[in-house]
XYZ file of C-alpha atoms in Angstrom:
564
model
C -25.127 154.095 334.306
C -23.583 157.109 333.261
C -19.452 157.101 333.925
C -17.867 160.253 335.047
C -14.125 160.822 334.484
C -12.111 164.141 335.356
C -8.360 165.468 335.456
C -8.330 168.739 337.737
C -9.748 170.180 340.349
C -12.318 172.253 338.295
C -13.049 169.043 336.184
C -13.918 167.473 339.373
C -15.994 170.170 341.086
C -18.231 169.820 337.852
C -17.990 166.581 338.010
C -19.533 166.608 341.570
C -21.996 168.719 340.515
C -23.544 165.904 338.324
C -23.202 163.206 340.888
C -24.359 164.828 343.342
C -27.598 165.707 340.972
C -27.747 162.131 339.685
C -26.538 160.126 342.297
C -28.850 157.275 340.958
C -27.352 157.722 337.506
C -23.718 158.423 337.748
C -20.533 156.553 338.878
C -17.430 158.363 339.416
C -13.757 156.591 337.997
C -10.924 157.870 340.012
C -7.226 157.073 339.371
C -5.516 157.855 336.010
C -7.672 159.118 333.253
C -6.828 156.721 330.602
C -7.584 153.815 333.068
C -10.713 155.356 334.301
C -11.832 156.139 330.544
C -11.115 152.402 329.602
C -12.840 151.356 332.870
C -16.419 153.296 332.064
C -16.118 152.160 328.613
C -16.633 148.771 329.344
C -18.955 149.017 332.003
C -21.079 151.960 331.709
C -23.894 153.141 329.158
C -22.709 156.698 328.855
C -19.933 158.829 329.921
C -19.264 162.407 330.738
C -15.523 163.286 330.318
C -14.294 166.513 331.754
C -11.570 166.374 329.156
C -10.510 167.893 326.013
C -12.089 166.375 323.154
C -9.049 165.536 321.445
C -7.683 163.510 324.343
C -10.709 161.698 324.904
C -10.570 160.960 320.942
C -7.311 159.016 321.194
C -8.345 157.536 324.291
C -12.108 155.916 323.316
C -10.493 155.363 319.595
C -9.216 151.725 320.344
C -11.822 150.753 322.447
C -14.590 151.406 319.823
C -16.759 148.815 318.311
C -20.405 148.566 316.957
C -22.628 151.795 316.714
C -25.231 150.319 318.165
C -22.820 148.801 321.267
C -20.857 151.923 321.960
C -21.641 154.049 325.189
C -22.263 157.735 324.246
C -20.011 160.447 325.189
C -20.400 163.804 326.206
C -17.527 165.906 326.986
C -17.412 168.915 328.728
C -14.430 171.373 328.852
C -12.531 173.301 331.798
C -14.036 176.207 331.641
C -17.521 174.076 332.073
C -18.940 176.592 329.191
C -19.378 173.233 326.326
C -21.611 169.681 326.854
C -20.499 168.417 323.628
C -22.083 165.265 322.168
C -18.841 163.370 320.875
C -19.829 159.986 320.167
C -22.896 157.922 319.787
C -24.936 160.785 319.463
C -28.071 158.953 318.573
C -27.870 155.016 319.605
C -25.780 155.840 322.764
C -27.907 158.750 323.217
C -24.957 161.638 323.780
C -27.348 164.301 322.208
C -29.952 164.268 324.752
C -27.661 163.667 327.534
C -25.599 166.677 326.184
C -28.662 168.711 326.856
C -29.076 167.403 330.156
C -25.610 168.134 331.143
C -25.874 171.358 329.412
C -29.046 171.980 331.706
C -27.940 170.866 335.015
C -23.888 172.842 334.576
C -25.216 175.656 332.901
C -23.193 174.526 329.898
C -24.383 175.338 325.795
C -25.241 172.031 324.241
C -23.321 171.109 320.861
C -24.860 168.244 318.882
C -22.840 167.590 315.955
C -25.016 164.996 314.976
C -26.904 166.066 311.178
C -29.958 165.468 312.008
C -30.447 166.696 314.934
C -28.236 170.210 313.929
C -30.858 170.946 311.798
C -34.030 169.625 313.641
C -34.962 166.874 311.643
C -35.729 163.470 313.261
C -32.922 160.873 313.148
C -34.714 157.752 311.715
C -32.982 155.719 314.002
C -33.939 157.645 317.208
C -37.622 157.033 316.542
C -37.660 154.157 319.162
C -38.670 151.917 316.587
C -36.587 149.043 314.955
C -35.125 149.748 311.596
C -33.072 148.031 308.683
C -31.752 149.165 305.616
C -30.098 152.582 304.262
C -30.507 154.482 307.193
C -27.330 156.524 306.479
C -28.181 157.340 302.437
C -31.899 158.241 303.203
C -31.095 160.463 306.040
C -28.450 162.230 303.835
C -31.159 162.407 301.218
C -33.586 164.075 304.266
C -30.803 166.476 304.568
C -30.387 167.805 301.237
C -33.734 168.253 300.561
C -34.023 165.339 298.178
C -37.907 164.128 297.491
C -38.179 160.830 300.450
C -41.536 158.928 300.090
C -43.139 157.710 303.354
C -44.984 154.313 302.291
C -46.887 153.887 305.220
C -48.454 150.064 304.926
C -50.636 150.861 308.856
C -51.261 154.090 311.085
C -48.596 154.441 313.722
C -47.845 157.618 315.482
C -44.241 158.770 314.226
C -42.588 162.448 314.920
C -42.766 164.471 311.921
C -40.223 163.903 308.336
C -39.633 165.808 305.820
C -41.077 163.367 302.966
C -42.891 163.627 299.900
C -45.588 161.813 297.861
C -42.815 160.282 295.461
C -39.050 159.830 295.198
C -35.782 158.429 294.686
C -35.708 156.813 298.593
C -37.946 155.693 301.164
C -38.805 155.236 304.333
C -41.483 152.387 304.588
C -43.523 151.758 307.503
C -44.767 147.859 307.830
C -44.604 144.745 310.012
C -43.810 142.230 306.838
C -41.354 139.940 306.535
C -39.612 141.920 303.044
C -36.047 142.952 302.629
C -34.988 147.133 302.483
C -34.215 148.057 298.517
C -30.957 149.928 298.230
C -32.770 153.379 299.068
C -35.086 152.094 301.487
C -35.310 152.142 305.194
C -37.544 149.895 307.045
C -39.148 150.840 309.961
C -40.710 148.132 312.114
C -43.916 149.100 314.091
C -44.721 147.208 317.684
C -47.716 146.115 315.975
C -47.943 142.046 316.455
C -49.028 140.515 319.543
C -48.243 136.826 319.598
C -51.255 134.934 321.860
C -49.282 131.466 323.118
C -50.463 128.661 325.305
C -48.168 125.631 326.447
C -48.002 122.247 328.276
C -46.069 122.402 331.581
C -42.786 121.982 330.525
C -42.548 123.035 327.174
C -39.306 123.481 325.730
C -38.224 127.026 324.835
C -36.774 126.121 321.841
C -40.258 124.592 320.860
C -42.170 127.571 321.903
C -39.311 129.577 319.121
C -39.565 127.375 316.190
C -43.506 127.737 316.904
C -43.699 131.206 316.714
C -41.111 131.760 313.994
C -42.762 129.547 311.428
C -46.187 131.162 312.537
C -44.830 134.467 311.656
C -42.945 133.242 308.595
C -45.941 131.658 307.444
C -48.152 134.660 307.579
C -45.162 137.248 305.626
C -44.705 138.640 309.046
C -41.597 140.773 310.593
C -40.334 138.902 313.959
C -39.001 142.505 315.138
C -42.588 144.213 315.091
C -43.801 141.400 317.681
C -44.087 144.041 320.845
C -45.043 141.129 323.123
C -46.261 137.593 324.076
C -49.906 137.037 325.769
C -51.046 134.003 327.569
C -53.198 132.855 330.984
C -52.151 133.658 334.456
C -51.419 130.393 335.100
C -48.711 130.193 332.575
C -46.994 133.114 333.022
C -44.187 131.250 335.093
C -43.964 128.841 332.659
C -40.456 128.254 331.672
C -41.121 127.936 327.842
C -42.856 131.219 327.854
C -40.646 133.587 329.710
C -37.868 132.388 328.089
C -39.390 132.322 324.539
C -40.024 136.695 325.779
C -36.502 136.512 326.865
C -35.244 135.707 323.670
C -37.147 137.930 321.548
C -36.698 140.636 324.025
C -40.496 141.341 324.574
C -42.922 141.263 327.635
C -44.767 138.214 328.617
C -48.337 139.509 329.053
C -50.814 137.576 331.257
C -54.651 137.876 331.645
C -57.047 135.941 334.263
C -58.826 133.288 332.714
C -62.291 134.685 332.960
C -60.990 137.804 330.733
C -60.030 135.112 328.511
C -63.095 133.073 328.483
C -65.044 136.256 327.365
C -63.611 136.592 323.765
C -65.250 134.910 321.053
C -62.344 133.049 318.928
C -62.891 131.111 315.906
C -61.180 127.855 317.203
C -62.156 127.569 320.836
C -60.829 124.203 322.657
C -62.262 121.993 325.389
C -59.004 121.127 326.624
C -57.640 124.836 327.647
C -61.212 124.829 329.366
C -60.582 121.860 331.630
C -56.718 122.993 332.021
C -56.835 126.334 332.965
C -60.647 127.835 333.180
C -60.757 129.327 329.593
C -62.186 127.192 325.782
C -58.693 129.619 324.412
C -55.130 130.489 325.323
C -53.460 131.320 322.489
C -56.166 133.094 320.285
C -58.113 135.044 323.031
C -54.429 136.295 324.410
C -53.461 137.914 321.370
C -57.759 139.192 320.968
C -58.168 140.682 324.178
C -56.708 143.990 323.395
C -58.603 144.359 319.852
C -57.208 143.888 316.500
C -57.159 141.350 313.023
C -56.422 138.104 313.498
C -53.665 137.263 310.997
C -52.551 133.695 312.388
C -54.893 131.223 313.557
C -54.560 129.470 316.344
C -51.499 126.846 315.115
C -49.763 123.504 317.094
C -46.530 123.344 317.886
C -44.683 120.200 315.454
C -43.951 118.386 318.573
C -45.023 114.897 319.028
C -46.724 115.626 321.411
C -47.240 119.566 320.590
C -46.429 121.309 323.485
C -47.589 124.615 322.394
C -49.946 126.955 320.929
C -49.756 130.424 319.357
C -51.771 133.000 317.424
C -50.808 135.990 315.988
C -52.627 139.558 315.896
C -51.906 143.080 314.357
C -52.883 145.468 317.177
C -54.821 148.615 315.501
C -52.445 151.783 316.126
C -53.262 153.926 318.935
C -52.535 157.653 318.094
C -51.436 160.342 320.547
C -52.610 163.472 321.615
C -50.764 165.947 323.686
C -52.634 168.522 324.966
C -49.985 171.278 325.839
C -50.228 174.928 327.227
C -47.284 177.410 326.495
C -47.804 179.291 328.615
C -48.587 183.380 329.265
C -46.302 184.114 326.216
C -42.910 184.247 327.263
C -40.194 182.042 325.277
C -38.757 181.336 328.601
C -41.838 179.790 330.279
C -43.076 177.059 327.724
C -41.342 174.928 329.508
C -39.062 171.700 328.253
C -42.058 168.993 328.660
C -43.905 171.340 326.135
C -40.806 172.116 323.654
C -40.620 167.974 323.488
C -43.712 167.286 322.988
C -44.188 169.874 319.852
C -41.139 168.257 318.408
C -42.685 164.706 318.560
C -45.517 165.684 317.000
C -46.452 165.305 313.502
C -49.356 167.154 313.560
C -50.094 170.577 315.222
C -53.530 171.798 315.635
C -54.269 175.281 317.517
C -55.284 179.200 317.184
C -53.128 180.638 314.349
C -51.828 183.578 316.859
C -50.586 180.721 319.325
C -48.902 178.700 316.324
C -47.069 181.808 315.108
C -45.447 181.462 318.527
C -44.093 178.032 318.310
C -43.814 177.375 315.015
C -39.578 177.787 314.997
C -39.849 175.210 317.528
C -41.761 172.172 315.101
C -39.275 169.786 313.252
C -39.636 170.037 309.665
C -42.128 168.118 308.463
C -44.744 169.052 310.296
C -48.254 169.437 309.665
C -50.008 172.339 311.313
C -53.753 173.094 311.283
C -54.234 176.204 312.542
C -58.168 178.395 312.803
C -58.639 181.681 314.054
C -60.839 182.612 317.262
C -63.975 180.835 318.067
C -63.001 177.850 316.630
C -62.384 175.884 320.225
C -64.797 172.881 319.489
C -63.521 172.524 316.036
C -59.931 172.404 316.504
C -60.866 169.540 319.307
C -62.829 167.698 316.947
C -59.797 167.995 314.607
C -57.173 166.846 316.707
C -59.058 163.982 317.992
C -59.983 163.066 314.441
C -55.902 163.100 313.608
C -54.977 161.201 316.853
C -57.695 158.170 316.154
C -56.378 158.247 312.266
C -52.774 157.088 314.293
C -51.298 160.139 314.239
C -49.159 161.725 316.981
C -50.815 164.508 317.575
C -50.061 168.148 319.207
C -52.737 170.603 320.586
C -52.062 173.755 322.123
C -53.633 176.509 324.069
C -51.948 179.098 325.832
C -51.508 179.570 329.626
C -52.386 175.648 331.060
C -54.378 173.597 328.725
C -56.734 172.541 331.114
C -57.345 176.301 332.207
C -59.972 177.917 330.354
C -58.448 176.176 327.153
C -58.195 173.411 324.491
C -58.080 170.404 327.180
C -61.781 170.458 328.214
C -63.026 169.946 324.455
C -60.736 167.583 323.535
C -60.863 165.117 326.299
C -64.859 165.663 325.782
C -64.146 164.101 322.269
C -61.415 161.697 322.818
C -62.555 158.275 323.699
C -60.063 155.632 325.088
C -58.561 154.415 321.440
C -56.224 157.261 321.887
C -53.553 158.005 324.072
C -53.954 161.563 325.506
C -51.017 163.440 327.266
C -51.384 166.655 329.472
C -48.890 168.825 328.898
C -49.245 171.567 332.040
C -48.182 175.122 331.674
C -47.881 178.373 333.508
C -51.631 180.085 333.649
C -52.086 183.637 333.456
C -53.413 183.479 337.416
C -49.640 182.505 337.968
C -47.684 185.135 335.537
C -49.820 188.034 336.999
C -49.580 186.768 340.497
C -45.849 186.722 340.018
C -45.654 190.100 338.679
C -47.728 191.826 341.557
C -45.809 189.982 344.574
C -47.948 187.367 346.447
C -51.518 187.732 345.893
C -52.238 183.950 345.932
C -50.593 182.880 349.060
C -54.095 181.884 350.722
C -57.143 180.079 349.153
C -58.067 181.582 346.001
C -60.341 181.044 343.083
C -60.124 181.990 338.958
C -63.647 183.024 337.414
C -64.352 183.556 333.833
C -66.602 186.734 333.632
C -67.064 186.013 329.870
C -71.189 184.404 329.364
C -70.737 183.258 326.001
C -70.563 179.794 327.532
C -71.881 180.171 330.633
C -75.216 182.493 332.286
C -74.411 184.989 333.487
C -76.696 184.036 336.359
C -74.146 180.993 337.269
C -71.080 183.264 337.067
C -73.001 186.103 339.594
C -74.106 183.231 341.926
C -70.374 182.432 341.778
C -68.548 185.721 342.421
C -70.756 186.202 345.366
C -69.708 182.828 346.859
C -66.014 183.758 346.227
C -66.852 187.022 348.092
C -68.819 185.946 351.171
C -66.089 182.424 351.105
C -63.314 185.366 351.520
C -61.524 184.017 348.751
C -59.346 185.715 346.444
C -60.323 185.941 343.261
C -58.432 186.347 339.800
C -61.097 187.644 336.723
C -60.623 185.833 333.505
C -61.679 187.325 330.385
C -62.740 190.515 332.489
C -63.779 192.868 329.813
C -64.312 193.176 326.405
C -66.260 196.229 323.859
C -68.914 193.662 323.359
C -69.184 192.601 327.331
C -68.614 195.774 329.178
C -70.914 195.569 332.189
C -69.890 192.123 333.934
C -66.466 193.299 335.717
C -68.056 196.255 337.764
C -71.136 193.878 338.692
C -68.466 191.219 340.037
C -66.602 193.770 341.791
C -69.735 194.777 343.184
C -70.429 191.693 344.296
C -67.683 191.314 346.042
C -67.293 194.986 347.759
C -70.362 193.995 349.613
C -67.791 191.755 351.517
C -64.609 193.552 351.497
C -63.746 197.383 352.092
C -62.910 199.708 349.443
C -58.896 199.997 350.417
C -58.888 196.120 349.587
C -55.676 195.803 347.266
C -56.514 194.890 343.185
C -53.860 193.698 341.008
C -54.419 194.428 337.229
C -51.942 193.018 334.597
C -52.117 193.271 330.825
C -50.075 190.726 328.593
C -48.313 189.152 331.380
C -44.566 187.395 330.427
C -44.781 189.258 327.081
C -42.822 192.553 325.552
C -45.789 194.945 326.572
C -46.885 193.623 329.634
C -47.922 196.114 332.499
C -48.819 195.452 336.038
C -50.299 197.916 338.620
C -51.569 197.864 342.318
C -55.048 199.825 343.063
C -57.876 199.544 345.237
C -61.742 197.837 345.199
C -62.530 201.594 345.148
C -59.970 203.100 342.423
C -60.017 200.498 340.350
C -61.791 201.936 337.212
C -63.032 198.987 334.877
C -62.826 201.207 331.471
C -58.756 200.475 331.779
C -59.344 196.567 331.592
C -59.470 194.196 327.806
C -59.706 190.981 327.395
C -55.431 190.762 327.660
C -56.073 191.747 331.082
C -56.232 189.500 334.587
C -57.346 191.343 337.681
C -57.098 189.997 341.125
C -58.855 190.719 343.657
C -57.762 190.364 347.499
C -58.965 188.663 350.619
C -59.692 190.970 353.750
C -56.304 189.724 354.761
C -54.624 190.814 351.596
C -51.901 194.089 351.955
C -49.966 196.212 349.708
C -46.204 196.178 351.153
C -43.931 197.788 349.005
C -46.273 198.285 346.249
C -46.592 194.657 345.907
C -49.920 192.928 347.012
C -49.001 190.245 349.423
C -51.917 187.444 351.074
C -50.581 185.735 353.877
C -50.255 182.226 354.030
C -52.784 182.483 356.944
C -55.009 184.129 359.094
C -53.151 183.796 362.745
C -50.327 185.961 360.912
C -51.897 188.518 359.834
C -53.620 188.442 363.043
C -50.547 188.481 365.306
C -48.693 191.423 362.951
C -51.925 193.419 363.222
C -51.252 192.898 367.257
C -47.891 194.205 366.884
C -48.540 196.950 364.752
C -50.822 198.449 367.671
């Protein structure tokens, strides 16, 4: 819950503003402001102050506490200009929520926080646990001082500015070892704890079980991401509270899931019990990985309980994201994120020279030139399944004419893939000529060098006699001159020659250029491949010098009726 405290009037229409945005999310403290502050403090996870900084200094300053405990504060000023991130920038996450604020008020963001100032990743805003040095090492990031990543197993982190050697490091493993004085740990979800138990096993039992499994083994108990077990236990007492105490899920599978996977130490007693020969072993299996702990008794006379341990391989992650027709402005937030959690960027060198102020530092970019589609998707696949998290872009929507097709024709399901949409050239040129896509309407690639030209013709003339209108991809190039005035053709065997054409070159960048002709005037030689042309419906109209489909027929009908 995010606490909202104000002192005047304009405080308070801003204020407003956010509750009425977030009404989920946001409680507002009336009454006097140093009650109201005290009040949120204790009760809220975050709070937005429409106060001067310096009086919300003295007022949070006795009530602070732990870093990790503290809400975050954002505070914005009168003039609603500033969302700055005052406290608990990173655990009480004041930096993102500055941006939010910043967003939704129309307010400039200011992060004081280090690491984020200067884009590099906070190591303890990687949503992983962590012990040790966090504040030297991230000093050390800052100044440009060598950091060694020891990574002991694949896991998909954001991208750090590290070296092969040096003075500190960040280490990435699920043992059981103390941080050196230089060190930060980072602690992977990787174990999955498999547990069976006797009705009414004691969750103290189920603990001591689990901790001396783990202990046994040289294993971290804050990389354990959950507990699995059978359906029929997953009310047991001893089980959910043994999650509750550890702070992970309780995972439960039916028993004939179960019974499938071949365990080393299967049991007739689970069999009889609950319909599967293992609990606790074919649990922590089911989801793939290296058994590390056999299946192990609790010391209970009688044991009550059963676990087995399991390090879960990594799954990397892929984001497939399109930014757009080339315009800063439209690669929108979703895609700006995503490029910033990614340690490795893949994509056509002229799209990369885009971005690239956006990546964090640290991160590794593999970039080709053109015709290199099925490549770059083999690569970033390749990066994903090696753990990595992984960034592919294409311009316009991924999934239009671009980089999504090929990968996800790669990509099996050991990865996790993400779809990152973006604006499509269809939708920047539409935008620019008025309303051409306010009915049905259909994008074609005239370009053959993947497809017959037999299919594409067979295509344009269903678009044509469908009355569709239709937006030309890749209309024209010096090597493929002839395929835009077949398809236009095609289609003037439908439609008459005054039938409104929209043609736009680099659309949402600095030399973009949009004009309205006809079917008839339209004279191919003026189109490239940086070009989109679309075509109208018999319904479509120039009004204004903007080409304008209605949304359906019985309106252009009844306007045509009150014309005459």
């Amino acid at each position: 819950m995010i606490g909202l405290i104000s002192a005047t009037s304009a405080g308070a229409a801003a204020r407003d503003r956010l509750a009425a945005a977030w009404p989920d999310r946001t409680r507002v403290y009336e009454g006097p402001v140093g009650d109201a502050v005290r009040a949120a403090f204790a009760e809220c996870g975050q709070l937005v102050c429409f106060l001067a900084t310096g009086a919300v200094v003295r007022l949070v300053a006795p009530l602070l506490g732990d870093k990790a405990a503290d809400p975050g504060v954002v505070c914005v000023d009168e003039g609603g200009r500033f969302a700055v991130s005052l406290l608990g920038g990173h655990a009480g996450g004041a930096n993102e929520l500055a941006r939010e604020v910043g967003e939704l008020l129309g307010a400039e963001p200011v992060v004081t926080t280090a690491t984020d100032a200067v884009g590099v990743a906070g190591l303890d805003t990687l949503g992983l646990p962590y012990e040790g040095a966090v504040a030297a090492v991230s000093r050390a990031l800052l100044d440009g001082e060598p950091v060694a990543l020891e990574a002991e197993l694949a896991w998909p982190l954001p991208p750090l500015p590290v070296a092969e050697h040096g003075a500190y490091t960040v280490r990435l493993t699920d043992r059981a070892v103390e941080p050196g004085p230089r060190e930060v740990l980072l602690r992977p979800p990787s174990l999955v704890v498999g547990v069976g138990a006797s009705r009414g096993a004691p969750v103290d039992e189920v603990l001591e079980l689990i901790g001396s499994a783990l202990a046994g083994a040289g294993l971290s108990v804050r990389s354990v991401a959950q507990l699995a077990t059978v359906d029929a236990k997953s009310e047991e007492p001893g089980l959910v509270g043994a999650a509750e105490r550890l702070g992970v899920p309780l995972v439960a599978y039916p028993a004939s899931e179960l019974a499938a996977v071949v365990v080393p130490n299967p049991s007739d007693a689970p069999l009889v019990a609950v319909g599967t020969p293992s609990v606790a072993e074919a649990a922590a299996l089911l989801g793939g990985g290296e058994l590390l702990v056999p299946k192990r008794k609790s010391a209970g006379s009688p044991a009550m309980a059963t676990c087995a341990v399991v390090r879960r391989p990594a799954r990397g992650r892929l984001a497939v994201v399109g930014l757009g027709p080339g315009a800063r402005d439209l690669v929108t937030p979703r895609a700006v994120a995503e490029l910033r959690r990614a340690s490795v960027l893949v994509g056509l060198d002229q799209y990369v020279d885009q971005i690239r102020d956006l990546l964090r530092p640290g991160t590794r970019v593999l970039e080709s030139g053109l015709g290199a589609e099925e490549e770059r998707a083999r690569t970033a696949v390749a990066e994903a399944r090696a753990g990595h998290a992984v960034a592919l872009i294409g311009s316009g929507d991924a999934g239009v004419y671009a980089m999504a097709s090929p990968a996800l024709a790669e990509a099996s399901d050991d990865i996790d893939v993400v779809g990152v949409p973006g604006v499509t050239a269809a939708l920047a040129a539409g935008a620019l000529l008025g309303a051409p896509l306010g009915h049905d309407h259909v994008s074609i690639s005239l370009s053959d060098l993947h497809t017959p030209w037999e299919v594409i013709e067979r295509r344009v003339r269903a678009a044509a006699e469908s009355d569709l209108v239709v937006t030309f991809y890749n209309p024209r190039s010096r090597g493929r001159d002839w395929q835009l005035p077949k398809a236009l053709a095609a289609l003037a065997e439908h439609r008459a020659p005054s039938t409104p054409v929209g043609v736009v070159r680099n659309a949402s960048r600095p030399d973009e250029s949009s004009r309205v002709t006809t079917l008839a005037a339209l004279d191919p030689a003026s189109v490239d491949m940086m070009t989109v042309v679309t075509v109208g419906n018999t319904a479509t109209r120039e009004i204004a010098g903007r080409m304008v489909t209605p949304r359906g027929y019985r309106w252009q009908a009844s306007a045509e009726e009150g014309a005459r």
